[in-house]
Short mmCIF file of C-alpha atoms in Angstrom, two decimals:
data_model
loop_
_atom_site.label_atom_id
_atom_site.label_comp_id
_atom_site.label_asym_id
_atom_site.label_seq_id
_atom_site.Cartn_x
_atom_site.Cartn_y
_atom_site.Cartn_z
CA UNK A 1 -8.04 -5.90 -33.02
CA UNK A 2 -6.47 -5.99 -29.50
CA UNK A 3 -4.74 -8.90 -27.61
CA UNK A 4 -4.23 -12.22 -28.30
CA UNK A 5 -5.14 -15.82 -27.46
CA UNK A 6 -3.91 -17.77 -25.11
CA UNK A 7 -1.49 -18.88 -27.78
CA UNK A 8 2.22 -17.59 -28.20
CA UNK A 9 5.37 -18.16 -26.77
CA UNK A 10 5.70 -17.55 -22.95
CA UNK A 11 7.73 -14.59 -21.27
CA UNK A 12 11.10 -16.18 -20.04
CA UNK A 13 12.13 -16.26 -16.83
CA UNK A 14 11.00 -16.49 -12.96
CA UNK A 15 8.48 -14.92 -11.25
CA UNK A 16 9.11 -11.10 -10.79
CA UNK A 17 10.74 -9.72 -7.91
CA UNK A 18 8.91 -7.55 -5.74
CA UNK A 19 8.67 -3.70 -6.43
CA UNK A 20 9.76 -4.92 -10.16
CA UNK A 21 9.37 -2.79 -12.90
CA UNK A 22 5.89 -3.37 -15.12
CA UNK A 23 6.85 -5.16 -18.24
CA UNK A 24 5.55 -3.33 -21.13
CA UNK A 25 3.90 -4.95 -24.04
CA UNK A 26 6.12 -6.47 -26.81
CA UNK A 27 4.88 -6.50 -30.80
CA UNK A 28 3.31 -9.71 -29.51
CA UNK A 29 1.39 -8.74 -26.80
CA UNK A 30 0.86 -5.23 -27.50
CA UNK A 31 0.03 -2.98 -24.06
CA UNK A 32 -4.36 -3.09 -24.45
CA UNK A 33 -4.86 0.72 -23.21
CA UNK A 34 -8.50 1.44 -22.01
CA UNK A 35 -8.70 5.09 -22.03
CA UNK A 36 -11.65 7.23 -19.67
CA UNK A 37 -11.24 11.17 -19.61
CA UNK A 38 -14.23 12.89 -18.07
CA UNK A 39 -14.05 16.52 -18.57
CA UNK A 40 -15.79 19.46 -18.86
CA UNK A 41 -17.40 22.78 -16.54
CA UNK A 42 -17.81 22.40 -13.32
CA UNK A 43 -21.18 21.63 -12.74
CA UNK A 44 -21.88 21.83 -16.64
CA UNK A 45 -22.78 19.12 -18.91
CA UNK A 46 -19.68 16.84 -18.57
CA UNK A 47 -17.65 15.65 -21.42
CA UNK A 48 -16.71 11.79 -21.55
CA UNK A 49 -14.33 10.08 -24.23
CA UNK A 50 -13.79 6.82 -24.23
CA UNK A 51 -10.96 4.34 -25.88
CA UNK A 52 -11.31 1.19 -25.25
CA UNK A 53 -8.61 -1.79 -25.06
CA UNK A 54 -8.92 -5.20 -23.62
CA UNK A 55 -12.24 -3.59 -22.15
CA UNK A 56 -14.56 -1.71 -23.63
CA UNK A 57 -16.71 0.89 -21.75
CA UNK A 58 -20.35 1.82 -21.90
CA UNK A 59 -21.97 5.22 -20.74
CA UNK A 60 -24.14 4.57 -17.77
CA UNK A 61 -27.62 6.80 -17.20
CA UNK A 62 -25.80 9.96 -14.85
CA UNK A 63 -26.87 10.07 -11.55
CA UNK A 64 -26.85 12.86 -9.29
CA UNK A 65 -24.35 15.17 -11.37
CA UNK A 66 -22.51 11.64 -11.25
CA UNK A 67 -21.36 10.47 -14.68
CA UNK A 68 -21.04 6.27 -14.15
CA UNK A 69 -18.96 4.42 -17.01
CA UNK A 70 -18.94 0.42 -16.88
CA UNK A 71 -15.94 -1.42 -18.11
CA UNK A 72 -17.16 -4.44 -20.16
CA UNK A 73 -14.20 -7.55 -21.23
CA UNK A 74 -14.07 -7.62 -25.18
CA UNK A 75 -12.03 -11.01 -24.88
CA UNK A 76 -11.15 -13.90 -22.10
CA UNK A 77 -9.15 -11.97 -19.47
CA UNK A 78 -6.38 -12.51 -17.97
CA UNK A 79 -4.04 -14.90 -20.18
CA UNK A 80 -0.36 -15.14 -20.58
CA UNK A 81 0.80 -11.83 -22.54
CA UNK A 82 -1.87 -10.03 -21.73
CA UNK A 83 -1.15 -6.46 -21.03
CA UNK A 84 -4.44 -4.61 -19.85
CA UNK A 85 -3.50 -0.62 -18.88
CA UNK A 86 -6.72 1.58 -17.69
CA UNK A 87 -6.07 4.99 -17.59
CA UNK A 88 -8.84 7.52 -15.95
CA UNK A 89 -8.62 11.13 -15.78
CA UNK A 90 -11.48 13.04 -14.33
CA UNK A 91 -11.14 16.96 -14.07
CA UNK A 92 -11.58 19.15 -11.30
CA UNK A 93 -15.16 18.87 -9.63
CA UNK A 94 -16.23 16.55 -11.63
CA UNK A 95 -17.85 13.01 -10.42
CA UNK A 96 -17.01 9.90 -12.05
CA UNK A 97 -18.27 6.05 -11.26
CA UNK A 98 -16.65 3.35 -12.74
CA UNK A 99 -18.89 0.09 -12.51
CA UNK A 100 -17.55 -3.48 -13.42
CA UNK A 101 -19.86 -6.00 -14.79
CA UNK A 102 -17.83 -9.06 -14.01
CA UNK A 103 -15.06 -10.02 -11.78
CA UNK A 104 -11.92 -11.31 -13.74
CA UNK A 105 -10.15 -14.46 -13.58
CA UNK A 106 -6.07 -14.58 -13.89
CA UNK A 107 -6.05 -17.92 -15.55
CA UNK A 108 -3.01 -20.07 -15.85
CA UNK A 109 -0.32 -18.61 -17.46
CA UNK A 110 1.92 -21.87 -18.12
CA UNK A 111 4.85 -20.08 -17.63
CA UNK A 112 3.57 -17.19 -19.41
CA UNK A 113 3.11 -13.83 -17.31
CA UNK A 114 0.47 -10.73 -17.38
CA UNK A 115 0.20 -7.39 -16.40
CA UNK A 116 -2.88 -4.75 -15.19
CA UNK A 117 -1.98 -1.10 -15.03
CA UNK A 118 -4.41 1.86 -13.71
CA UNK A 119 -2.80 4.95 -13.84
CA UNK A 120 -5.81 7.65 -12.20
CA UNK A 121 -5.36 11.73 -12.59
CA UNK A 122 -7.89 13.07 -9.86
CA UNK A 123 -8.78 16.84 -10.49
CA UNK A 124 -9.40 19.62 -7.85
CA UNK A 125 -12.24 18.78 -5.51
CA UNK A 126 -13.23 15.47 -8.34
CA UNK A 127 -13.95 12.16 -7.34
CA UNK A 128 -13.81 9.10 -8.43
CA UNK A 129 -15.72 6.16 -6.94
CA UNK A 130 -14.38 2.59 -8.33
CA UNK A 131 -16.21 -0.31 -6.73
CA UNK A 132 -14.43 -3.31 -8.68
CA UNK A 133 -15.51 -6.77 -8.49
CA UNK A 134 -12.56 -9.67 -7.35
CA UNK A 135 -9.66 -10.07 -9.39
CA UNK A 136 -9.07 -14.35 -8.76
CA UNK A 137 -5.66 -15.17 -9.29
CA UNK A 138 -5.85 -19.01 -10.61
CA UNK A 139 -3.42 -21.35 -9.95
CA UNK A 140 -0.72 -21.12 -12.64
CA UNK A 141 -1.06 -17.36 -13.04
CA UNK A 142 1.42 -14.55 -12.72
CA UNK A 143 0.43 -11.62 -12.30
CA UNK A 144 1.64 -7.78 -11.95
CA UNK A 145 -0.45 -5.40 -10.97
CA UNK A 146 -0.06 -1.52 -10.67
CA UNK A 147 -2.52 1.20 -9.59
CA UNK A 148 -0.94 4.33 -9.80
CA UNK A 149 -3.04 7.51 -8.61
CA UNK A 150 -2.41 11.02 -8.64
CA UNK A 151 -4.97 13.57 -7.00
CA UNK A 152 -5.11 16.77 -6.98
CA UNK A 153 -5.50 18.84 -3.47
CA UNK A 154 -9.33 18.59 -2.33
CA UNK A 155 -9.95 15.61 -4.86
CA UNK A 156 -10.77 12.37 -3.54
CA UNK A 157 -10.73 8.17 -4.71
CA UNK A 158 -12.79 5.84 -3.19
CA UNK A 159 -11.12 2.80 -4.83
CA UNK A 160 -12.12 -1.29 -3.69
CA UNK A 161 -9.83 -4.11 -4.42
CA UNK A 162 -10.94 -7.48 -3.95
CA UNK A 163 -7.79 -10.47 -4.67
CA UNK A 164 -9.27 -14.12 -4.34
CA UNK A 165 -6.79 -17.05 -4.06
CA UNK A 166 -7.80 -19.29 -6.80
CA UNK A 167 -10.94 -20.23 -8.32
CA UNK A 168 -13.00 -22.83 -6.06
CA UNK A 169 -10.72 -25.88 -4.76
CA UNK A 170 -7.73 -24.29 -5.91
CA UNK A 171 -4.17 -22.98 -4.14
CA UNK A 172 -3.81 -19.91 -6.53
CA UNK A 173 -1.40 -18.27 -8.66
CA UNK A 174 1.39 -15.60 -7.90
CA UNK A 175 0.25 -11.52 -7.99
CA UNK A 176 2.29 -8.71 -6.88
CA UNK A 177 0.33 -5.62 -6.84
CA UNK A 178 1.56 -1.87 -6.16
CA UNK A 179 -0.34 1.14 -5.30
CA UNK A 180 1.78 4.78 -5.34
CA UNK A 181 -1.17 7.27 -4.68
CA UNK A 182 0.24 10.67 -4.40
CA UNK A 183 -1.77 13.89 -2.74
CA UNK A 184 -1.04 17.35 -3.68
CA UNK A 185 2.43 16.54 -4.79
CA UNK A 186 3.49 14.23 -1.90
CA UNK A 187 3.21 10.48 -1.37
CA UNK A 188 -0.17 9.30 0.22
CA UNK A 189 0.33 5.74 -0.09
CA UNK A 190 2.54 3.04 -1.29
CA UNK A 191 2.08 -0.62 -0.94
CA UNK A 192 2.96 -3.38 -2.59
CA UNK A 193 1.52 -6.70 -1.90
CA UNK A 194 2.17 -10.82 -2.64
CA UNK A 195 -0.84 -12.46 -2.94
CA UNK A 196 0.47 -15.82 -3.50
CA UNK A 197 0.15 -19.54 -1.45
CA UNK A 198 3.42 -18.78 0.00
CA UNK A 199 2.12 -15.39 1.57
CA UNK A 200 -1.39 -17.00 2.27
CA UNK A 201 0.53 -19.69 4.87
CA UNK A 202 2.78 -16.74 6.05
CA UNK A 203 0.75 -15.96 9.75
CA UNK A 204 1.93 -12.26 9.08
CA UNK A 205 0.91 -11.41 5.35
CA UNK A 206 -2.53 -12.96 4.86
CA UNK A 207 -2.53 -15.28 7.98
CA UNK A 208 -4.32 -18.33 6.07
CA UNK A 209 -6.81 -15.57 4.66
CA UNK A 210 -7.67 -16.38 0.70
CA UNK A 211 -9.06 -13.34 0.21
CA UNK A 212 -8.10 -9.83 0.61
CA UNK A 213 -10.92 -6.78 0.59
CA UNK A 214 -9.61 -3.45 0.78
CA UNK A 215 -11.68 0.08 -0.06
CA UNK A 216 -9.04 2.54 -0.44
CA UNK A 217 -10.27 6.15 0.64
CA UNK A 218 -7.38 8.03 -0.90
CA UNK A 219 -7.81 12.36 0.18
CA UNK A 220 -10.20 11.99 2.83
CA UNK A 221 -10.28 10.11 5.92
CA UNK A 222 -13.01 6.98 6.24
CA UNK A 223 -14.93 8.03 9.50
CA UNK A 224 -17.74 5.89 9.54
CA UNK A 225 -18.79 2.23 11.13
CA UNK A 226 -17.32 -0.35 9.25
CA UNK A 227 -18.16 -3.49 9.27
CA UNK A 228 -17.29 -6.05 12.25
CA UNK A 229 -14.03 -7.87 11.72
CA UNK A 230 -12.50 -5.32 9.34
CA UNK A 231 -9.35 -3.55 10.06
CA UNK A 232 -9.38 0.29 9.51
CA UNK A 233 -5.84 2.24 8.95
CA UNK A 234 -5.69 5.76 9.00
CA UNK A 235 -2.86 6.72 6.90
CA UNK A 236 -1.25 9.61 7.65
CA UNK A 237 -2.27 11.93 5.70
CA UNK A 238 -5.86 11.87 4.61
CA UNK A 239 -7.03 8.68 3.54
CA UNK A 240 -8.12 5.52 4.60
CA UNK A 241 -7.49 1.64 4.13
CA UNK A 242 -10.60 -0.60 5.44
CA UNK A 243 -9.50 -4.14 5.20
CA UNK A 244 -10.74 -7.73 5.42
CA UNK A 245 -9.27 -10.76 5.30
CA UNK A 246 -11.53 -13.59 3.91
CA UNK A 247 -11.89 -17.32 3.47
CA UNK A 248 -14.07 -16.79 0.29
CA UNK A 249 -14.66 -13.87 -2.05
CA UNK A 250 -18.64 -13.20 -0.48
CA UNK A 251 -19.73 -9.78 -2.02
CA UNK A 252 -21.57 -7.60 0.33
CA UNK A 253 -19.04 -7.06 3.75
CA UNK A 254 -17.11 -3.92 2.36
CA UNK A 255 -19.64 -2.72 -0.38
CA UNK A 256 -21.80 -0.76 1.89
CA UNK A 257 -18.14 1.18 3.58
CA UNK A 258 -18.00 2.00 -0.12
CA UNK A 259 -21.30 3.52 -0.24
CA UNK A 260 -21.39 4.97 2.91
CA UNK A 261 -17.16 6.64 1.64
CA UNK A 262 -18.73 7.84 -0.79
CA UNK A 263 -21.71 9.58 0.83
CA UNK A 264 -19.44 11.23 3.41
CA UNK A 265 -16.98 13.06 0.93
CA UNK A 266 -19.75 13.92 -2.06
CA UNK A 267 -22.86 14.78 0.41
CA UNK A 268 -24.68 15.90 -2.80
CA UNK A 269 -24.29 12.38 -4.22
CA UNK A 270 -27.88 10.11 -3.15
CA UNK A 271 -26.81 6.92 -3.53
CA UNK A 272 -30.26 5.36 -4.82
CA UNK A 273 -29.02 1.98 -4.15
CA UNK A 274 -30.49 -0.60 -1.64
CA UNK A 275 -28.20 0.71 1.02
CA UNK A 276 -29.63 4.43 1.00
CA UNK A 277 -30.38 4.33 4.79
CA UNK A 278 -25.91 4.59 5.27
CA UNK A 279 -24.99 7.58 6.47
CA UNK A 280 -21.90 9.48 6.17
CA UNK A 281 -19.43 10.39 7.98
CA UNK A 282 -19.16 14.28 9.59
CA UNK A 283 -19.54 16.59 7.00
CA UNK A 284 -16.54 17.17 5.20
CA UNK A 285 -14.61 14.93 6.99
CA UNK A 286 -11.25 14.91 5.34
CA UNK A 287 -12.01 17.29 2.48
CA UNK A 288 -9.44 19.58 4.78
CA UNK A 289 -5.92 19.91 3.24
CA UNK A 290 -3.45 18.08 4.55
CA UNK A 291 -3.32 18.10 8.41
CA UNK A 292 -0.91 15.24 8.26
CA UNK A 293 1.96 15.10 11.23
CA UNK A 294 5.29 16.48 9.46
CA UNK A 295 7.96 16.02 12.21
CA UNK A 296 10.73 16.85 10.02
CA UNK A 297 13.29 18.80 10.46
CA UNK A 298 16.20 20.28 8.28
CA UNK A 299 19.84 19.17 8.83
CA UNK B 1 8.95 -16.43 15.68
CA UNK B 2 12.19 -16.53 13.61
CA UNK B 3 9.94 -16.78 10.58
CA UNK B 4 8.18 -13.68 11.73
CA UNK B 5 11.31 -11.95 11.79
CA UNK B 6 12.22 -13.40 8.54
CA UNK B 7 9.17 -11.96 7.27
CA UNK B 8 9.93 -8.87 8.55
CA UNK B 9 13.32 -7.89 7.33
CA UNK B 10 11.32 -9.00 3.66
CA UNK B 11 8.75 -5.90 4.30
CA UNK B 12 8.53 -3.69 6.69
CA UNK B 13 11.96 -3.40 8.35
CA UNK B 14 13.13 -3.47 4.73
CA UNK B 15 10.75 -0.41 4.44
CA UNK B 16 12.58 0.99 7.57
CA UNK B 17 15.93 0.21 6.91
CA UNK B 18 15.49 1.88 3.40
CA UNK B 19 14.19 4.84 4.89
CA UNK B 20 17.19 5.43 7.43
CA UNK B 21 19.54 4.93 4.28
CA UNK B 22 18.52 7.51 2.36
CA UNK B 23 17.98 9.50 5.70
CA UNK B 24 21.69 8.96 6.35
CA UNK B 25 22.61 10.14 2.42
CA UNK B 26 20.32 13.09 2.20
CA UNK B 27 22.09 13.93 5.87
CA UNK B 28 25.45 14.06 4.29
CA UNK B 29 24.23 15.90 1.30
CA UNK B 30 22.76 18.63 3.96
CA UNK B 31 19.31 17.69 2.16
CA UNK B 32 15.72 17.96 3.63
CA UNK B 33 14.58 14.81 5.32
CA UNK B 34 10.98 15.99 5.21
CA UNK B 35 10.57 13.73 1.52
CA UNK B 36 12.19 10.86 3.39
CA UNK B 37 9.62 11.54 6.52
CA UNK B 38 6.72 11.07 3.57
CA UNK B 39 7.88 8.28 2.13
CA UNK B 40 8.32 6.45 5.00
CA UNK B 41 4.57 7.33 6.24
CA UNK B 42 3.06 6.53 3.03
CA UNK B 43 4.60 3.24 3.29
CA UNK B 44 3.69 2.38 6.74
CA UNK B 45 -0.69 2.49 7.00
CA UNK B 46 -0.71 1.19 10.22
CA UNK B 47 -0.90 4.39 12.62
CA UNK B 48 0.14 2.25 15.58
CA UNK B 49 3.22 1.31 14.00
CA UNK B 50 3.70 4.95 13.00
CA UNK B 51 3.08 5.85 16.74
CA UNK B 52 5.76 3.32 18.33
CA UNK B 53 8.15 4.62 15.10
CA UNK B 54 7.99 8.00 16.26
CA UNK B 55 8.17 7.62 20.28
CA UNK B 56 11.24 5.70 19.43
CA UNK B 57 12.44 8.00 17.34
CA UNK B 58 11.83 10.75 19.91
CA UNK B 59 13.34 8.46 22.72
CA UNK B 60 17.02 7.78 19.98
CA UNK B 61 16.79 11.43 19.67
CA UNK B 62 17.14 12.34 23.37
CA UNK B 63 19.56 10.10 23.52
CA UNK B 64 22.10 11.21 20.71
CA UNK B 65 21.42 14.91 21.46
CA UNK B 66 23.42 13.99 24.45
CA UNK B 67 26.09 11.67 22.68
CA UNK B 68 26.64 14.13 19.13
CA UNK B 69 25.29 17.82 20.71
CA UNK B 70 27.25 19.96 17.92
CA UNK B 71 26.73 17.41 14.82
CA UNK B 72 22.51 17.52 15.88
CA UNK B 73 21.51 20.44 17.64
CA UNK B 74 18.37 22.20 15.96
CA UNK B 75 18.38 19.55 13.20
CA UNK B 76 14.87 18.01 14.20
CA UNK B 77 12.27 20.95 15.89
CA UNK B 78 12.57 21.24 19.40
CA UNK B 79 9.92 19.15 20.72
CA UNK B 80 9.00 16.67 17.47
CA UNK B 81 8.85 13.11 17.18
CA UNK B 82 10.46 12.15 13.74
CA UNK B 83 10.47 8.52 13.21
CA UNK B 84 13.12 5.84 14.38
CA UNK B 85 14.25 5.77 10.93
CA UNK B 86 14.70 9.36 10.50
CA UNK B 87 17.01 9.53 13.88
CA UNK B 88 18.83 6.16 13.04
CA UNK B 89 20.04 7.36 9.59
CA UNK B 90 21.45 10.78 11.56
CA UNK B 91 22.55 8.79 13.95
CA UNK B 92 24.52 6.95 11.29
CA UNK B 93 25.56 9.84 9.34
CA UNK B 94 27.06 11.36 12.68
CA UNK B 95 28.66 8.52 13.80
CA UNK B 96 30.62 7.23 10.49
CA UNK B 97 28.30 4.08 9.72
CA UNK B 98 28.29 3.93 6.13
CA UNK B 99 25.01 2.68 4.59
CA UNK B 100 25.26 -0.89 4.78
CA UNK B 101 26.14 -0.75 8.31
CA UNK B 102 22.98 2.05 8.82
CA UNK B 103 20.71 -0.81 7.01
CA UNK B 104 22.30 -4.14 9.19
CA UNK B 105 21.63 -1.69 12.35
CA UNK B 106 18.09 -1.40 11.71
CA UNK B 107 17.73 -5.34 10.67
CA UNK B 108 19.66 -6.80 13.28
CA UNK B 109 17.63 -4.45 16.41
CA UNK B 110 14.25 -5.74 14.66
CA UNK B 111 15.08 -9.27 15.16
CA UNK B 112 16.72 -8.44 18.81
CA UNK B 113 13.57 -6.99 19.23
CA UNK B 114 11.45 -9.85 18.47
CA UNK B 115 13.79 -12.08 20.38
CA UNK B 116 13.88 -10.11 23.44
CA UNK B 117 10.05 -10.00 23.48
CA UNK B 118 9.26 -13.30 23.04
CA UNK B 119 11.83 -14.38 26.22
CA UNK B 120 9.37 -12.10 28.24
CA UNK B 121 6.25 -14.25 26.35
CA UNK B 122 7.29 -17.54 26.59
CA UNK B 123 9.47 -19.54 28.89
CA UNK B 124 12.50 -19.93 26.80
CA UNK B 125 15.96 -20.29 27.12
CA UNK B 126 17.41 -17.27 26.18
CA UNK B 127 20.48 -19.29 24.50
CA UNK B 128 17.44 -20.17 22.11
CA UNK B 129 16.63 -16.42 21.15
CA UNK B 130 20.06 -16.20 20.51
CA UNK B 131 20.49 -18.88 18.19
CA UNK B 132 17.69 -17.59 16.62
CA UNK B 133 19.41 -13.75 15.94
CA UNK B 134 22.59 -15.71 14.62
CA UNK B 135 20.66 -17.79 12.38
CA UNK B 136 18.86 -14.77 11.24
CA UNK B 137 21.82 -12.94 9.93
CA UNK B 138 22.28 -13.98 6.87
CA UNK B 139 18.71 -12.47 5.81
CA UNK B 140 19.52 -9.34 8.17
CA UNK B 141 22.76 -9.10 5.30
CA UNK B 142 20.18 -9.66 2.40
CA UNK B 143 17.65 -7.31 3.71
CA UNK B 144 21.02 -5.01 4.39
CA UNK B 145 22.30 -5.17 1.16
CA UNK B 146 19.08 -4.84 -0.97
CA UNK B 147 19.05 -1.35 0.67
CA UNK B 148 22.28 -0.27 0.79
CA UNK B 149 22.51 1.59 -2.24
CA UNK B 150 19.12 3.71 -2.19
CA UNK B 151 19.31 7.57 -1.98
CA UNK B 152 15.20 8.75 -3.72
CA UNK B 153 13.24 8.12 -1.39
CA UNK B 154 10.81 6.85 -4.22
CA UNK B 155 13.05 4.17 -4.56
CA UNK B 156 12.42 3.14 -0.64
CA UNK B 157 11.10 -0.64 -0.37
CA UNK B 158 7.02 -0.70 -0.10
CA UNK B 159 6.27 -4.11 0.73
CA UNK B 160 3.36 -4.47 3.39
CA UNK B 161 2.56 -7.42 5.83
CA UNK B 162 -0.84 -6.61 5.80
CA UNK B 163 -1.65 -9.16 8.49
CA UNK B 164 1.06 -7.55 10.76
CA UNK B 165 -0.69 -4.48 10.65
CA UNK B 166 -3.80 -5.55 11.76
CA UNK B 167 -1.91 -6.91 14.57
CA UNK B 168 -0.64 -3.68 15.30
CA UNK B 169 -4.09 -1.84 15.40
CA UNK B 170 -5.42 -4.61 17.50
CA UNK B 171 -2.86 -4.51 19.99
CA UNK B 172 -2.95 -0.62 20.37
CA UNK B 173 -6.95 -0.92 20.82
CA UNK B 174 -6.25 -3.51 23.69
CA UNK B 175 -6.52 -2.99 27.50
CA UNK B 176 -4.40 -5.63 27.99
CA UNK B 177 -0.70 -4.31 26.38
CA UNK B 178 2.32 -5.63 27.14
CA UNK B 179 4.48 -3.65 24.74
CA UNK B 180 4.50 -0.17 23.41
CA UNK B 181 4.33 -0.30 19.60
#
């Protein structure tokens, strides 16, 4: 069996400095690795394994050429020790979905620390669409999270990230969470982020926001309307980070920039959901190679 | 506004002041900066601040093409706008700063900075924005000395203000600006 209770000594020390290193899992609190590797022709029948850790997954009905995989909790997530690692890997022109049934809850940690690693491979011209419900840090967690991404040139990630400030009534925990998405080689993005009380009063982190909504468009460049209030960064090179900053974790205000990501970079994906009426952006809107400003010179 | 500063040197003039340290080292080692130039852009998703970086950085480049003609001529394309960072850590190799002092450099202007504007925003005294910078050094030496010693630019700090970049976009998308970047 994976994981353990709630039970077991807790992880020494303060809370982790920023940029620190992911602690691995100790005999313990083994690492729980969740394993998805979609493979297989392009434009053949696709080849899915599965190993599942701390969650399990199930094989959704394909849609569109698009194989979907939900992620389903075996056990109470997130507790002291817990060490959940997801690693994808989808090969070149292949589609993958990965659908979360529930959000998940960071629950007080008395002392006791967690970590949640993705580590995503991207093939040539793939794409992987992750839509993922919030992640509520509770007061009395701490958390470290990682999302590390690697794509391939032409392949693209349409990633969402939804961090909540406590459960209802409460101040919150402590999460530092890192994203190093690389392009082709070179870095893409890298961020690293304090969701904590402390960086919720701070006027020039969250500015009093409890909630932070971000879809990540990482290899093509987010085009389209998004919705009113919400920030959109065009990184340098091609990708995209549309942001809100929320009082409450509401679904609904960024999923439809996911669908509508989504429909701009795979134009042969229908999305059959209720918001079929987005469009996408122009056609193969940041499926170009990297146009991104290099002012560099050599000494 | 000193704990904006404060907040600052913490991400994203830590992110800056990295980035013209391991300018300045792979200067000296007669290294490519184009890795440092990537780094620093994927760490900075706010293309208005990456706008203002690199008019600065065009605007310290005039100027030390003039000061340092033989240590910098042809090492940035004629014509290019590589980011404040980029110039201060050549600027710093050229001129004998050793790391700490390229870091403190790039700490101690963003605070100036911030001082400076908000004399200009508010009717202050400016003996007040000065207290301010002096009471801000000891996190300037922090931020400084967290930095010092980097030479990947992997290893270049990555925290983000998120709110401070919205800021940024906002004020670029104004009519009514009252600073470039």
């Amino acid at each position: 069996m994976y994981g353990t209770g709630p039970t077991g000594p807790a992880d020494a020390g303060g809370p982790a400095p920023v940029d620190a290193p992911t602690p691995a899992g100790t005999s313990a609190h083994p690492v729980m690795t969740t394993r998805i590797a979609l493979s297989g022709p392009t434009g053949g029948r696709a080849r899915l394994d599965v190993a599942g850790g701390a969650l399990s997954c199930r094989r959704l009905p394909d849609e569109d050429g698009t194989v979907r995989v939900a992620l389903v909790a075996t056990q109470a997530l997130l507790l002291a020790g817990d060490h959940v690692r997801i690693e994808l890997d989808v090969a070149p022109g292949l589609v993958l979905e990965v659908v979360e049934i529930t959000g998940t809850v960071a629950y007080d940690m008395q002392g006791g620390r967690a970590s949640w690693d993705v580590d995503v491979q991207v093939g040539a011209g793939a794409l992987l669409v992750w839509d993922a419900l919030p992640f509520v840090v509770a007061t009395g967690a701490d958390v470290t999270r990682s999302a590390r991404v690697e794509l391939a040139e032409g392949a693209v990630a349409v990633l969402r990230e939804t961090f909540v400030l406590g459960r209802t009534g409460e101040a919150g925990g402590l999460l530092t969470t890192s994203t190093h998405a690389r392009l082709a080689g070179r870095p893409l993005l890298v961020e690293t982020l304090t969701v904590s009380p402390e960086s919720r009063r701070d006027p020039a982190l969250l500015g009093g926001a409890r909630c932070l909504d971000t879809v990540t468009v990482l290899g093509a460049r987010y085009e389209d309307d998004a919705p009113a209030g919400a920030d959109v960064l065009q990184l340098d090179r091609p990708g995209t980070l549309v942001r809100t900053f929320g009082t409450d974790a509401h679904r609904g205000d960024l999923a439809v920039t996911v669908t509508r990501a989504r429909a701009a970079v795979s134009p042969s994906v229908v999305d059959v959901g209720s918001e079929s009426t987005a469009v996408g952006g122009p056609a193969g809107s940041g499926r170009t190679l990297d146009g991104g400003g290099r002012t560099t010179g050599t000494p | 506004m000193p704990a904006l500063a404060a907040t600052r040197l913490r991400t994203v003039t830590a992110t800056e002041a990295g980035a013209a340290v391991v300018a300045r080292h792979r200067w000296l080692d007669r290294r490519d900066l184009a890795p440092v130039a990537d780094a620093w852009a994927a760490r900075t998703p706010s293309p208005a601040v990456r706008d203002a970086a690199r008019r600065l950085g065009r605007g310290y480049l005039r100027l030390a093409l003039a000061l340092w003609p033989g240590d910098l001529a042809g090492a940035f394309a004629p014509g290019s706008a590589p980011p404040r960072p980029l110039v201060a850590g050549a600027i710093g190799a050229v001129a004998g700063l050793d790391a700490l002092q390229v870091a403190l450099l790039v700490g101690y202007d963003d605070v100036q900075t911030i001082a400076s504007a908000a004399l200009k925003l508010t009717p202050l005294d400016p003996a007040t924005t000065t207290r301010w910078v002096l009471d801000l050094h000891p996190a300037v030496a922090q931020m400084a000395a967290s930095v010092a010693h980097l030479t990947d630019p992997d290893d270049i700090p990555s925290a983000g203000a998120p709110m401070t970049d919205a800021w940024a976009q906002a004020h670029a998308g104004t009519t009514r600006r009252l600073f470039h970047g």
